[in-house]
mmCIF file of N, CA and C in Angstrom:
data_model
loop_
_atom_site.group_PDB
_atom_site.id
_atom_site.type_symbol
_atom_site.label_atom_id
_atom_site.label_comp_id
_atom_site.label_asym_id
_atom_site.label_seq_id
_atom_site.Cartn_x
_atom_site.Cartn_y
_atom_site.Cartn_z
ATOM 1 N N GLU A 1 8.837 40.762 -79.426
ATOM 2 C CA GLU A 1 9.707 39.793 -79.558
ATOM 3 C C GLU A 1 11.054 40.423 -80.139
ATOM 4 N N ILE A 2 12.124 40.107 -79.647
ATOM 5 C CA ILE A 2 13.358 40.858 -79.949
ATOM 6 C C ILE A 2 14.562 39.691 -80.239
ATOM 7 N N ARG A 3 15.373 39.906 -81.225
ATOM 8 C CA ARG A 3 16.538 39.090 -81.267
ATOM 9 C C ARG A 3 17.628 40.279 -81.733
ATOM 10 N N THR A 4 18.989 39.712 -81.147
ATOM 11 C CA THR A 4 20.262 40.442 -81.653
ATOM 12 C C THR A 4 20.607 39.890 -83.042
ATOM 13 N N LEU A 5 21.036 41.044 -83.849
ATOM 14 C CA LEU A 5 21.507 40.775 -85.206
ATOM 15 C C LEU A 5 22.921 40.458 -85.322
ATOM 16 N N GLY A 6 23.352 39.546 -86.073
ATOM 17 C CA GLY A 6 24.942 39.527 -86.307
ATOM 18 C C GLY A 6 25.463 40.679 -86.936
ATOM 19 N N GLU A 7 26.610 40.858 -87.194
ATOM 20 C CA GLU A 7 27.278 42.081 -87.621
ATOM 21 C C GLU A 7 26.849 42.131 -89.092
ATOM 22 N N GLU A 8 26.875 40.931 -89.965
ATOM 23 C CA GLU A 8 26.628 41.147 -91.332
ATOM 24 C C GLU A 8 25.026 41.321 -91.464
ATOM 25 N N GLU A 9 24.308 40.765 -90.712
ATOM 26 C CA GLU A 9 22.961 41.014 -90.732
ATOM 27 C C GLU A 9 22.478 42.543 -90.444
ATOM 28 N N PHE A 10 23.315 42.927 -89.560
ATOM 29 C CA PHE A 10 23.047 44.288 -88.990
ATOM 30 C C PHE A 10 23.331 45.283 -90.065
ATOM 31 N N GLY A 11 24.524 44.938 -90.728
ATOM 32 C CA GLY A 11 25.092 45.961 -91.675
ATOM 33 C C GLY A 11 23.987 45.927 -92.898
ATOM 34 N N ASP A 12 23.368 44.805 -93.033
ATOM 35 C CA ASP A 12 22.186 44.795 -94.213
ATOM 36 C C ASP A 12 21.099 45.696 -93.822
ATOM 37 N N TYR A 13 20.668 45.347 -92.519
ATOM 38 C CA TYR A 13 19.710 46.011 -92.113
ATOM 39 C C TYR A 13 19.719 47.620 -91.860
ATOM 40 N N ILE A 14 20.902 48.121 -91.505
ATOM 41 C CA ILE A 14 21.023 49.228 -91.130
ATOM 42 C C ILE A 14 21.166 50.309 -92.255
ATOM 43 N N ARG A 15 21.759 49.604 -93.566
ATOM 44 C CA ARG A 15 21.727 50.192 -94.800
ATOM 45 C C ARG A 15 20.496 50.448 -95.471
ATOM 46 N N LYS A 16 19.606 49.362 -95.291
ATOM 47 C CA LYS A 16 18.157 49.518 -95.520
ATOM 48 C C LYS A 16 17.408 50.574 -94.581
ATOM 49 N N LYS A 17 17.860 50.766 -93.553
ATOM 50 C CA LYS A 17 17.311 51.697 -92.630
ATOM 51 C C LYS A 17 17.667 53.156 -93.092
ATOM 52 N N LEU A 18 18.848 53.414 -93.549
ATOM 53 C CA LEU A 18 19.325 54.467 -94.071
ATOM 54 C C LEU A 18 18.370 55.180 -95.301
ATOM 55 N N LYS A 19 18.046 54.197 -96.241
ATOM 56 C CA LYS A 19 17.350 54.589 -97.200
ATOM 57 C C LYS A 19 15.948 54.840 -96.764
ATOM 58 N N GLU A 20 15.492 54.001 -95.840
ATOM 59 C CA GLU A 20 13.953 54.415 -95.325
ATOM 60 C C GLU A 20 13.844 55.636 -94.591
ATOM 61 N N GLU A 21 14.861 56.040 -93.941
ATOM 62 C CA GLU A 21 14.965 57.411 -93.067
ATOM 63 C C GLU A 21 15.013 58.548 -94.061
ATOM 64 N N MET A 22 15.992 58.381 -95.119
ATOM 65 C CA MET A 22 16.111 59.258 -96.080
ATOM 66 C C MET A 22 14.790 59.782 -96.803
ATOM 67 N N GLU A 23 14.184 58.646 -97.219
ATOM 68 C CA GLU A 23 12.878 58.808 -97.881
ATOM 69 C C GLU A 23 11.695 59.510 -97.130
ATOM 70 N N GLU A 24 11.881 59.198 -95.791
ATOM 71 C CA GLU A 24 10.753 59.762 -94.809
ATOM 72 C C GLU A 24 11.166 61.321 -94.807
ATOM 73 N N TYR A 25 12.518 61.522 -94.775
ATOM 74 C CA TYR A 25 12.603 63.075 -94.850
ATOM 75 C C TYR A 25 12.422 63.773 -96.083
ATOM 76 N N LEU A 26 12.857 62.917 -97.182
ATOM 77 C CA LEU A 26 12.520 63.671 -98.489
ATOM 78 C C LEU A 26 11.087 64.009 -98.767
ATOM 79 N N GLU A 27 10.200 62.976 -98.415
ATOM 80 C CA GLU A 27 8.702 63.120 -98.264
ATOM 81 C C GLU A 27 8.138 64.377 -97.310
ATOM 82 N N SER A 28 8.587 64.197 -96.135
ATOM 83 C CA SER A 28 8.103 65.141 -95.057
ATOM 84 C C SER A 28 8.860 66.501 -95.175
ATOM 85 N N LYS A 29 9.933 66.579 -95.385
ATOM 86 C CA LYS A 29 10.922 67.766 -95.404
ATOM 87 C C LYS A 29 10.837 68.250 -93.931
ATOM 88 N N ASN A 30 10.604 67.577 -93.031
ATOM 89 C CA ASN A 30 10.645 67.826 -91.754
ATOM 90 C C ASN A 30 12.107 67.584 -91.045
ATOM 91 N N PRO A 31 12.804 68.697 -90.742
ATOM 92 C CA PRO A 31 14.184 68.697 -90.245
ATOM 93 C C PRO A 31 14.485 67.736 -89.203
ATOM 94 N N GLU A 32 13.506 67.269 -88.442
ATOM 95 C CA GLU A 32 13.568 66.360 -87.141
ATOM 96 C C GLU A 32 13.881 65.146 -87.752
ATOM 97 N N GLU A 33 13.570 64.804 -88.899
ATOM 98 C CA GLU A 33 13.877 63.599 -89.659
ATOM 99 C C GLU A 33 15.483 63.228 -89.969
ATOM 100 N N LEU A 34 16.242 64.569 -89.794
ATOM 101 C CA LEU A 34 17.680 64.442 -90.142
ATOM 102 C C LEU A 34 18.350 63.794 -88.940
ATOM 103 N N ALA A 35 17.761 64.241 -87.511
ATOM 104 C CA ALA A 35 18.409 63.650 -86.503
ATOM 105 C C ALA A 35 18.349 61.754 -86.681
ATOM 106 N N ASP A 36 17.229 61.235 -87.188
ATOM 107 C CA ASP A 36 17.084 60.033 -87.402
ATOM 108 C C ASP A 36 18.310 59.441 -88.370
ATOM 109 N N ILE A 37 18.530 60.262 -89.524
ATOM 110 C CA ILE A 37 19.461 59.953 -90.626
ATOM 111 C C ILE A 37 20.870 59.935 -89.916
ATOM 112 N N ILE A 38 21.033 60.818 -88.949
ATOM 113 C CA ILE A 38 22.551 61.167 -88.373
ATOM 114 C C ILE A 38 22.578 59.844 -87.468
ATOM 115 N N GLU A 39 21.480 59.504 -86.837
ATOM 116 C CA GLU A 39 21.585 58.231 -85.882
ATOM 117 C C GLU A 39 22.093 56.952 -86.746
ATOM 118 N N VAL A 40 21.364 56.846 -87.757
ATOM 119 C CA VAL A 40 21.648 55.709 -88.584
ATOM 120 C C VAL A 40 23.130 55.795 -89.390
ATOM 121 N N ILE A 41 23.524 56.884 -89.573
ATOM 122 C CA ILE A 41 24.906 57.038 -90.061
ATOM 123 C C ILE A 41 25.991 56.750 -89.107
ATOM 124 N N TYR A 42 25.774 57.326 -87.905
ATOM 125 C CA TYR A 42 26.640 56.833 -86.696
ATOM 126 C C TYR A 42 26.612 55.222 -86.606
ATOM 127 N N SER A 43 25.485 54.739 -86.795
ATOM 128 C CA SER A 43 25.390 53.094 -86.501
ATOM 129 C C SER A 43 26.167 52.631 -87.634
ATOM 130 N N LEU A 44 25.945 52.952 -88.853
ATOM 131 C CA LEU A 44 26.786 52.628 -90.048
ATOM 132 C C LEU A 44 28.128 52.543 -89.857
ATOM 133 N N ALA A 45 28.721 53.745 -89.415
ATOM 134 C CA ALA A 45 30.282 54.139 -89.184
ATOM 135 C C ALA A 45 30.676 53.015 -88.153
ATOM 136 N N ASP A 46 29.902 52.834 -87.115
ATOM 137 C CA ASP A 46 30.219 52.133 -85.980
ATOM 138 C C ASP A 46 30.377 50.681 -86.552
ATOM 139 N N ASN A 47 29.445 50.307 -87.484
ATOM 140 C CA ASN A 47 29.424 48.847 -88.106
ATOM 141 C C ASN A 47 30.889 48.424 -88.825
ATOM 142 N N HIS A 48 31.521 49.867 -89.246
ATOM 143 C CA HIS A 48 32.777 49.813 -89.875
ATOM 144 C C HIS A 48 33.852 49.977 -88.976
ATOM 145 N N GLY A 49 33.565 49.937 -87.869
ATOM 146 C CA GLY A 49 34.581 50.263 -86.792
ATOM 147 C C GLY A 49 35.092 51.620 -86.674
ATOM 148 N N ILE A 50 34.241 52.622 -87.040
ATOM 149 C CA ILE A 50 34.619 54.194 -87.005
ATOM 150 C C ILE A 50 33.724 54.739 -85.961
ATOM 151 N N LYS A 51 34.182 55.315 -85.047
ATOM 152 C CA LYS A 51 33.497 56.124 -83.870
ATOM 153 C C LYS A 51 33.163 57.411 -84.553
ATOM 154 N N LYS A 52 32.121 57.928 -83.864
ATOM 155 C CA LYS A 52 31.511 59.212 -84.509
ATOM 156 C C LYS A 52 32.581 60.470 -84.480
ATOM 157 N N GLU A 53 33.275 60.535 -83.401
ATOM 158 C CA GLU A 53 34.402 61.516 -83.558
ATOM 159 C C GLU A 53 35.288 61.315 -84.671
ATOM 160 N N GLU A 54 35.792 59.998 -85.103
ATOM 161 C CA GLU A 54 36.666 59.535 -86.166
ATOM 162 C C GLU A 54 35.991 60.053 -87.450
ATOM 163 N N LEU A 55 34.643 59.739 -87.623
ATOM 164 C CA LEU A 55 33.601 60.299 -88.633
ATOM 165 C C LEU A 55 33.932 61.585 -88.849
ATOM 166 N N GLU A 56 33.665 62.357 -87.863
ATOM 167 C CA GLU A 56 33.773 63.850 -87.940
ATOM 168 C C GLU A 56 34.984 64.611 -88.554
ATOM 169 N N LYS A 57 35.958 63.757 -88.089
ATOM 170 C CA LYS A 57 37.329 64.134 -88.450
ATOM 171 C C LYS A 57 37.649 63.830 -90.095
ATOM 172 N N ILE A 58 37.009 62.677 -90.531
ATOM 173 C CA ILE A 58 36.977 62.239 -91.878
ATOM 174 C C ILE A 58 36.171 63.336 -92.780
ATOM 175 N N ARG A 59 34.966 63.728 -91.993
ATOM 176 C CA ARG A 59 34.141 64.677 -92.931
ATOM 177 C C ARG A 59 34.723 65.986 -93.003
ATOM 178 N N SER A 60 35.487 66.481 -92.165
ATOM 179 C CA SER A 60 36.287 67.726 -91.826
ATOM 180 C C SER A 60 37.209 67.835 -92.854
ATOM 181 N N LYS A 61 38.204 66.693 -92.822
ATOM 182 C CA LYS A 61 39.171 66.747 -93.832
ATOM 183 C C LYS A 61 38.646 66.821 -95.274
ATOM 184 N N LYS A 62 37.579 65.832 -95.640
ATOM 185 C CA LYS A 62 37.055 66.008 -97.004
ATOM 186 C C LYS A 62 36.591 67.486 -97.293
ATOM 187 N N LYS A 63 35.838 67.832 -96.355
ATOM 188 C CA LYS A 63 35.246 69.237 -96.490
ATOM 189 C C LYS A 63 36.456 70.348 -96.849
ATOM 190 N N GLU A 64 37.616 70.291 -96.128
ATOM 191 C CA GLU A 64 38.562 71.165 -96.311
ATOM 192 C C GLU A 64 39.365 70.937 -97.868
ATOM 193 N N LYS A 65 39.461 69.765 -98.266
ATOM 194 C CA LYS A 65 40.036 69.329 -99.458
ATOM 195 C C LYS A 65 39.293 69.780 -100.474
ATOM 196 N N ARG A 66 37.807 69.326 -100.432
ATOM 197 C CA ARG A 66 37.074 69.294 -101.481
ATOM 198 C C ARG A 66 35.855 70.432 -101.529
ATOM 199 N N GLY A 67 35.607 70.956 -100.247
ATOM 200 C CA GLY A 67 34.878 72.007 -100.142
ATOM 201 C C GLY A 67 33.382 71.374 -99.612
ATOM 202 N N GLY A 68 32.575 72.137 -99.309
ATOM 203 C CA GLY A 68 31.385 71.565 -98.829
ATOM 204 C C GLY A 68 30.267 72.461 -99.538
ATOM 205 N N PHE A 69 29.034 72.480 -98.871
ATOM 206 C CA PHE A 69 27.831 72.997 -99.289
ATOM 207 C C PHE A 69 27.519 74.331 -98.683
ATOM 208 N N ASP A 70 28.144 74.791 -97.893
ATOM 209 C CA ASP A 70 27.759 76.062 -97.367
ATOM 210 C C ASP A 70 27.717 77.276 -98.027
ATOM 211 N N LYS A 71 28.289 77.277 -99.340
ATOM 212 C CA LYS A 71 28.354 78.270 -100.254
ATOM 213 C C LYS A 71 27.247 78.122 -101.244
ATOM 214 N N LYS A 72 26.729 76.926 -101.073
ATOM 215 C CA LYS A 72 25.557 76.676 -102.121
ATOM 216 C C LYS A 72 26.059 76.755 -103.523
ATOM 217 N N LEU A 73 27.294 76.334 -103.932
ATOM 218 C CA LEU A 73 27.673 76.265 -105.099
ATOM 219 C C LEU A 73 27.466 74.994 -105.990
ATOM 220 N N PHE A 74 27.231 75.012 -107.106
ATOM 221 C CA PHE A 74 26.901 73.943 -108.031
ATOM 222 C C PHE A 74 27.970 73.887 -109.286
ATOM 223 N N LEU A 75 28.595 72.833 -109.396
ATOM 224 C CA LEU A 75 29.417 72.465 -110.491
ATOM 225 C C LEU A 75 28.711 72.105 -111.715
ATOM 226 N N GLU A 76 28.800 72.842 -112.681
ATOM 227 C CA GLU A 76 28.003 72.667 -113.959
ATOM 228 C C GLU A 76 28.919 71.979 -114.896
ATOM 229 N N LYS A 77 29.964 72.170 -115.095
ATOM 230 C CA LYS A 77 30.958 71.643 -116.182
ATOM 231 C C LYS A 77 32.430 71.593 -115.545
ATOM 232 N N VAL A 78 33.134 70.455 -116.038
ATOM 233 C CA VAL A 78 34.635 70.356 -115.759
ATOM 234 C C VAL A 78 35.264 70.403 -117.043
ATOM 235 N N TRP A 79 36.133 71.207 -117.410
ATOM 236 C CA TRP A 79 36.936 71.313 -118.684
ATOM 237 C C TRP A 79 37.977 70.442 -118.595
#
């Protein structure tokens, strides 16, 4: 049995799905689970009217401004 969710209901569902997929990854540590997380994130972005290409531009800009995790640095304290 299948039904189509409305926008608000889908938004609620997809946010819960993100938590579920993240928990699956954290428990299994299986990198294939990351693909499921990305798919959910793309759906969330689309639910906000943002296409994945635009999301990537936002991510890239934020990384340029604030940095990323590629250097594995951890901020211990801010003076």
